Short mmCIF file of C-alpha atoms and ligand atoms in Angstrom, two decimals:
data_model
loop_
_atom_site.label_atom_id
_atom_site.label_comp_id
_atom_site.label_asym_id
_atom_site.label_seq_id
_atom_site.Cartn_x
_atom_site.Cartn_y
_atom_site.Cartn_z
CA MET A 1 47.11 90.16 -49.24
CA ASN A 2 45.45 88.08 -47.15
CA ARG A 3 42.82 85.36 -48.43
CA VAL A 4 39.84 82.90 -46.99
CA ILE A 5 39.69 79.66 -48.95
CA ALA A 6 36.87 77.44 -48.07
CA LEU A 7 37.13 73.82 -48.83
CA ALA A 8 33.91 72.69 -49.68
CA ASN A 9 32.49 69.42 -51.92
CA GLN A 10 28.84 68.23 -50.53
CA LYS A 11 30.25 64.63 -51.31
CA GLY A 12 31.56 63.23 -47.85
CA GLY A 13 34.50 61.78 -47.37
CA VAL A 14 36.68 63.67 -50.22
CA GLY A 15 39.06 64.59 -47.76
CA LYS A 16 37.67 68.05 -47.40
CA THR A 17 38.87 68.02 -43.71
CA THR A 18 42.21 66.40 -44.01
CA THR A 19 43.45 68.39 -47.19
CA ALA A 20 42.09 71.59 -44.56
CA VAL A 21 44.67 70.68 -41.76
CA ASN A 22 47.30 69.76 -43.44
CA LEU A 23 47.59 72.79 -45.55
CA ALA A 24 46.61 74.98 -42.48
CA ALA A 25 49.89 73.08 -41.07
CA SER A 26 52.00 73.65 -44.25
CA LEU A 27 51.44 77.06 -44.96
CA THR A 28 52.54 77.30 -41.16
CA ALA A 29 55.88 76.03 -41.78
CA THR A 30 55.71 78.75 -45.17
CA LYS A 31 55.90 81.51 -42.24
CA ARG A 32 51.86 82.10 -43.07
CA ARG A 33 49.85 83.23 -40.20
CA VAL A 34 46.94 80.58 -40.42
CA LEU A 35 43.60 80.64 -38.87
CA LEU A 36 41.74 77.25 -39.49
CA ILE A 37 37.89 77.97 -38.88
CA ASP A 38 36.33 74.05 -38.43
CA LEU A 39 32.48 75.15 -39.74
CA ASP A 40 31.35 71.37 -39.72
CA PRO A 41 29.23 70.10 -36.54
CA GLN A 42 31.10 66.76 -36.74
CA GLY A 43 34.15 68.80 -35.52
CA ASN A 44 36.67 66.50 -37.49
CA ALA A 45 38.98 69.25 -37.91
CA THR A 46 39.15 70.18 -33.98
CA MET A 47 39.55 66.75 -33.55
CA GLY A 48 42.30 66.10 -36.06
CA CYS A 49 44.61 69.55 -34.50
CA GLY A 50 44.25 67.73 -31.29
CA ILE A 51 41.84 69.71 -29.65
CA ASP A 52 38.93 68.25 -27.59
CA LYS A 53 35.68 69.50 -29.35
CA ASN A 54 33.70 69.08 -26.14
CA ALA A 55 35.93 70.82 -24.10
CA GLN A 56 35.47 74.14 -25.59
CA PRO A 57 34.18 77.13 -23.88
CA ARG A 58 33.59 78.82 -27.27
CA THR A 59 33.30 77.64 -30.65
CA SER A 60 32.19 78.35 -34.16
CA CYS A 61 28.67 78.19 -33.27
CA ASP A 62 28.52 80.89 -30.89
CA VAL A 63 30.49 82.95 -33.31
CA LEU A 64 27.70 82.70 -36.07
CA LEU A 65 24.96 83.31 -33.97
CA GLY A 66 26.73 86.71 -32.71
CA ASP A 67 27.26 85.40 -29.26
CA CYS A 68 30.47 86.57 -29.03
CA ALA A 69 33.19 87.74 -30.97
CA ALA A 70 35.83 85.87 -33.49
CA THR A 71 38.85 86.27 -31.66
CA GLU A 72 37.05 84.70 -28.16
CA ALA A 73 36.50 81.55 -29.79
CA LEU A 74 40.34 80.88 -31.21
CA VAL A 75 42.49 78.67 -30.00
CA PRO A 76 46.30 77.60 -30.84
CA VAL A 77 46.84 74.28 -31.92
CA GLU A 78 50.13 73.27 -30.14
CA TYR A 79 52.45 71.23 -32.77
CA GLY A 80 50.61 73.10 -35.84
CA GLY A 81 51.63 76.07 -35.01
CA PHE A 82 48.34 77.90 -36.16
CA MET A 83 45.08 79.21 -34.57
CA LEU A 84 41.82 77.07 -34.70
CA MET A 85 37.87 78.03 -34.32
CA PRO A 86 36.70 74.93 -33.15
CA ALA A 87 33.27 73.31 -33.77
CA ASN A 88 31.60 70.28 -32.40
CA GLN A 89 27.73 69.03 -32.58
CA ASP A 90 26.17 72.10 -31.46
CA LEU A 91 26.84 74.23 -34.50
CA THR A 92 24.08 71.80 -35.98
CA ALA A 93 21.41 74.20 -33.52
CA ALA A 94 23.27 76.99 -35.09
CA GLU A 95 22.33 75.89 -38.28
CA VAL A 96 18.50 75.41 -37.74
CA ARG A 97 18.73 78.67 -35.62
CA LEU A 98 20.35 80.54 -39.31
CA LEU A 99 17.45 79.34 -41.36
CA THR A 100 14.85 80.86 -39.21
CA MET A 101 16.33 84.29 -39.73
CA ILE A 102 15.20 86.25 -42.00
CA ALA A 103 17.91 88.66 -43.17
CA GLY A 104 21.64 88.77 -43.24
CA ARG A 105 21.95 85.13 -42.80
CA GLU A 106 24.40 84.47 -44.81
CA PHE A 107 26.46 87.15 -43.89
CA LYS A 108 27.14 85.89 -40.41
CA LEU A 109 30.88 84.14 -40.81
CA ARG A 110 31.70 87.55 -43.25
CA ASN A 111 30.49 89.77 -41.08
CA ALA A 112 32.23 87.81 -37.37
CA LEU A 113 35.63 87.47 -39.45
CA LYS A 114 35.73 91.33 -40.76
CA PRO A 115 37.59 92.25 -37.68
CA ILE A 116 40.13 89.44 -37.23
CA ARG A 117 40.97 89.08 -41.50
CA ASP A 118 44.03 91.29 -41.09
CA SER A 119 45.06 89.30 -38.69
CA PHE A 120 46.02 86.62 -40.82
CA ASP A 121 47.31 85.73 -44.24
CA VAL A 122 45.29 82.61 -44.46
CA VAL A 123 41.91 81.66 -43.54
CA LEU A 124 40.62 78.25 -44.26
CA VAL A 125 37.08 77.05 -43.51
CA ASP A 126 36.44 73.47 -43.50
CA CYS A 127 32.99 72.97 -44.57
CA PRO A 128 30.32 70.62 -44.09
CA PRO A 129 29.11 67.45 -46.47
CA SER A 130 26.41 69.47 -47.64
CA LEU A 131 25.38 71.94 -49.54
CA ASN A 132 23.65 73.63 -46.21
CA MET A 133 23.49 77.40 -44.18
CA LEU A 134 26.96 76.85 -43.01
CA THR A 135 28.45 76.14 -46.48
CA LEU A 136 26.88 78.72 -47.90
CA ASN A 137 28.25 80.76 -45.10
CA ALA A 138 31.92 79.71 -46.03
CA LEU A 139 31.42 80.58 -49.61
CA VAL A 140 30.07 83.92 -48.82
CA ALA A 141 33.05 84.87 -46.46
CA ALA A 142 35.70 83.43 -49.07
CA ASP A 143 37.71 85.11 -51.95
CA SER A 144 37.98 81.31 -53.16
CA VAL A 145 37.00 77.87 -52.87
CA MET A 146 38.90 74.59 -53.15
CA VAL A 147 36.99 71.60 -54.01
CA PRO A 148 38.63 68.32 -52.64
CA MET A 149 37.48 65.24 -55.42
CA GLN A 150 38.03 61.73 -54.55
CA CYS A 151 38.82 60.38 -57.93
CA GLU A 152 36.08 57.31 -58.02
CA TYR A 153 32.97 56.44 -59.67
CA TYR A 154 30.47 59.21 -58.23
CA ALA A 155 32.91 61.79 -57.78
CA LEU A 156 31.19 63.77 -60.55
CA GLU A 157 27.38 63.65 -59.17
CA GLY A 158 26.73 66.73 -57.60
CA LEU A 159 29.96 68.76 -58.58
CA SER A 160 27.61 70.52 -61.04
CA SER A 161 25.48 71.63 -58.76
CA LEU A 162 28.10 72.82 -56.24
CA ILE A 163 29.41 74.83 -59.49
CA GLN A 164 26.20 75.95 -60.14
CA THR A 165 25.73 77.30 -56.35
CA ILE A 166 29.44 78.93 -56.93
CA ASP A 167 27.82 80.61 -59.74
CA GLN A 168 24.51 81.57 -57.96
CA ILE A 169 26.35 83.09 -55.00
CA ARG A 170 29.11 85.50 -57.70
CA THR A 171 26.00 86.95 -59.34
CA SER A 172 23.86 87.69 -56.31
CA ILE A 173 26.49 88.18 -52.96
CA ASN A 174 29.83 87.55 -53.67
CA PRO A 175 31.34 88.82 -57.12
CA GLU A 176 34.63 88.21 -55.91
CA LEU A 177 34.64 84.56 -55.63
CA GLN A 178 37.01 82.67 -57.30
CA ILE A 179 37.17 78.65 -57.96
CA GLU A 180 40.63 77.58 -56.31
CA GLY A 181 40.44 74.24 -58.40
CA LEU A 182 39.27 70.89 -58.09
CA LEU A 183 42.00 68.95 -55.66
CA ARG A 184 42.36 65.47 -56.71
CA THR A 185 42.65 63.64 -53.71
CA MET A 186 43.37 59.51 -52.98
CA PHE A 187 44.19 59.67 -56.67
CA ASP A 188 46.01 56.54 -57.95
CA PRO A 189 47.42 57.00 -61.85
CA ARG A 190 47.55 52.88 -61.90
CA ASN A 191 44.09 52.75 -61.39
CA ASN A 192 41.70 53.35 -64.61
CA LEU A 193 39.06 54.68 -63.28
CA SER A 194 40.63 57.40 -61.26
CA ASN A 195 42.12 58.59 -64.86
CA GLU A 196 39.02 58.35 -66.34
CA VAL A 197 37.48 60.33 -63.44
CA VAL A 198 40.17 63.26 -63.69
CA GLY A 199 39.59 62.88 -67.50
CA SER A 200 36.06 63.34 -67.45
CA ALA A 201 36.31 65.94 -64.51
CA HIS A 202 38.76 68.15 -66.89
CA ARG A 203 36.29 67.87 -69.96
CA THR A 204 33.54 68.47 -67.76
CA PHE A 205 35.04 72.06 -65.76
CA ARG A 206 37.58 72.98 -68.43
CA GLY A 207 35.58 75.68 -70.06
CA GLN A 208 34.00 76.79 -66.81
CA GLY A 209 37.70 78.12 -65.44
CA VAL A 210 38.47 75.13 -63.00
CA PRO A 211 41.79 74.37 -62.63
CA ASP A 212 42.84 71.00 -60.88
CA HIS A 213 45.23 70.49 -59.02
CA ASP A 214 47.27 67.30 -57.15
CA SER A 215 46.61 66.27 -53.97
CA ALA A 216 49.75 66.27 -51.86
CA GLN A 217 49.00 64.56 -48.41
CA ARG A 218 48.17 60.96 -49.46
CA GLU A 219 50.61 59.92 -46.20
CA ALA A 220 48.04 62.28 -43.86
CA GLY A 221 45.31 60.07 -44.98
CA ARG A 222 47.35 57.29 -43.95
CA GLY A 223 47.37 58.90 -40.65
CA THR A 224 50.70 60.33 -40.61
CA GLU A 225 51.37 62.67 -37.93
CA LEU A 226 50.89 66.52 -38.24
CA ARG A 227 54.34 66.94 -38.32
CA GLN A 228 55.52 64.89 -40.60
CA ALA A 229 52.63 65.52 -42.98
CA ARG A 230 53.79 68.92 -42.74
CA ALA A 231 56.77 68.02 -44.07
CA LEU A 232 55.47 65.95 -46.76
CA SER A 233 52.59 68.65 -47.79
CA ARG A 234 55.40 71.40 -47.70
CA GLN A 235 57.13 69.36 -50.65
CA GLY A 236 54.00 69.27 -52.01
CA ILE A 237 52.93 72.51 -51.94
CA ALA A 238 56.00 74.09 -53.96
CA ARG A 239 54.76 72.05 -56.75
CA ARG A 240 53.21 73.81 -59.13
CA PRO A 241 49.87 73.08 -59.91
CA ARG A 242 49.45 70.93 -63.20
CA VAL A 243 46.42 70.70 -65.28
CA SER A 244 45.64 66.80 -65.73
CA GLY A 245 47.22 64.96 -68.90
CA ALA A 246 43.49 63.70 -69.76
CA ARG A 247 43.14 61.25 -72.47
CA GLY A 248 41.00 62.18 -74.71
CA ARG A 249 38.22 60.12 -75.74
CA ASP A 250 39.18 58.79 -78.76
CA ASP A 251 42.70 57.51 -77.99
CA SER A 252 41.39 55.99 -74.71
CA PRO A 253 41.72 51.97 -75.42
CA ARG A 254 38.50 51.14 -73.81
CA ARG A 255 35.57 53.07 -72.72
CA THR A 256 34.22 52.31 -69.10
CA ALA A 257 30.26 52.42 -68.43
CA PHE A 258 31.41 55.50 -66.13
CA SER A 259 32.86 57.30 -69.64
CA ARG A 260 30.17 56.56 -71.36
CA ARG A 261 27.98 58.21 -68.29
CA HIS A 262 29.84 60.98 -67.94
CA ASP A 263 31.12 62.68 -71.32
N1 LIG B 301 45.07 62.37 -50.02
C1 LIG B 301 44.47 61.40 -49.25
N2 LIG B 301 45.10 59.90 -49.69
C2 LIG B 301 44.70 58.90 -48.29
N3 LIG B 301 43.61 58.77 -47.46
C3 LIG B 301 43.22 60.38 -47.11
C4 LIG B 301 43.39 61.06 -48.41
N4 LIG B 301 42.59 62.57 -47.00
C5 LIG B 301 41.60 61.78 -46.82
N5 LIG B 301 42.24 60.44 -46.51
C6 LIG B 301 41.42 59.85 -45.49
O1 LIG B 301 39.53 59.72 -46.05
C7 LIG B 301 38.63 59.76 -45.10
C8 LIG B 301 38.23 60.99 -45.33
O2 LIG B 301 38.80 62.03 -45.41
P1 LIG B 301 38.50 63.50 -44.50
O3 LIG B 301 37.81 63.34 -43.43
O4 LIG B 301 39.42 64.42 -44.82
O5 LIG B 301 36.80 63.53 -45.66
P2 LIG B 301 36.23 65.11 -45.52
O6 LIG B 301 35.48 64.98 -46.86
O7 LIG B 301 36.07 66.06 -44.71
O8 LIG B 301 34.61 64.20 -45.06
P3 LIG B 301 33.13 64.66 -44.39
O9 LIG B 301 32.71 64.96 -45.86
O10 LIG B 301 32.85 63.55 -43.36
O11 LIG B 301 33.70 65.77 -43.71
C9 LIG B 301 39.75 60.03 -44.11
O12 LIG B 301 40.17 58.42 -43.55
C10 LIG B 301 41.16 60.08 -44.29
O13 LIG B 301 41.81 59.73 -43.77
MG1 LIG B 302 35.37 66.68 -42.85
#
């Protein structure tokens, strides 16, 4: 069964793109047919795949605006082995155009993907760091959403609004939308704050069916080549996701400003 997974978090720099690119390469290595959609005008996923974002005749912008079919905008990622729908700055203009449309603007990606969904086992959508019309299109097109979360002080700020948005989309447009989980990125178990953030996220979201997962691509963030990262990520993906062993408030040796604020 094929699956569309959006990687979303309106907070910037939390590892959405790094996760998306490495997940695409890893899933390809496990013999799955993978499509990565760059839905961020920064075009980082496109660049991360070694594709020149400014030299593409067709991009996700054209697809969203209905100027071309999704198949026309796909390019092969040579050393990743998967397909990419690239993006560049033009996507900003597309978002503005979408905002002025009255009907059906949230369904543009979903409708565009319909003819090609069956050609892939997994479609990953790399979202921009904003809860805008592009992210909304991704969430409406998706079967599930994965939320990369950097384990630092402000990590939980905004997560609640993302979860609320997901709930709203579920009740109004896409009842099938699942939360794949919170993915801890740049997590350092030796760091007290990292552990507190994980514990706090666990306490905040455990009643809402939000599992949390370990990030397996620390090396990728250090600029490891895609091929090496693919091998590393493969090991990580083989690992079963586990619910974090969050320390409860009572057995915590020391409560910091962070835990007082978020508990
Ligand atoms: N697991 C990781 N370990 C270490 N560094 C990482 C990891 N994931 C990402 N990084 C680094 O963090 C930075 C931001 O990552 P990335 O661009 O993937 O985040 P993003 O959420 O897509 O950002 P944006 O919101 O701007 O699109 C990059 O420099 C990347 O190399
Ligand atoms: Mg990104």
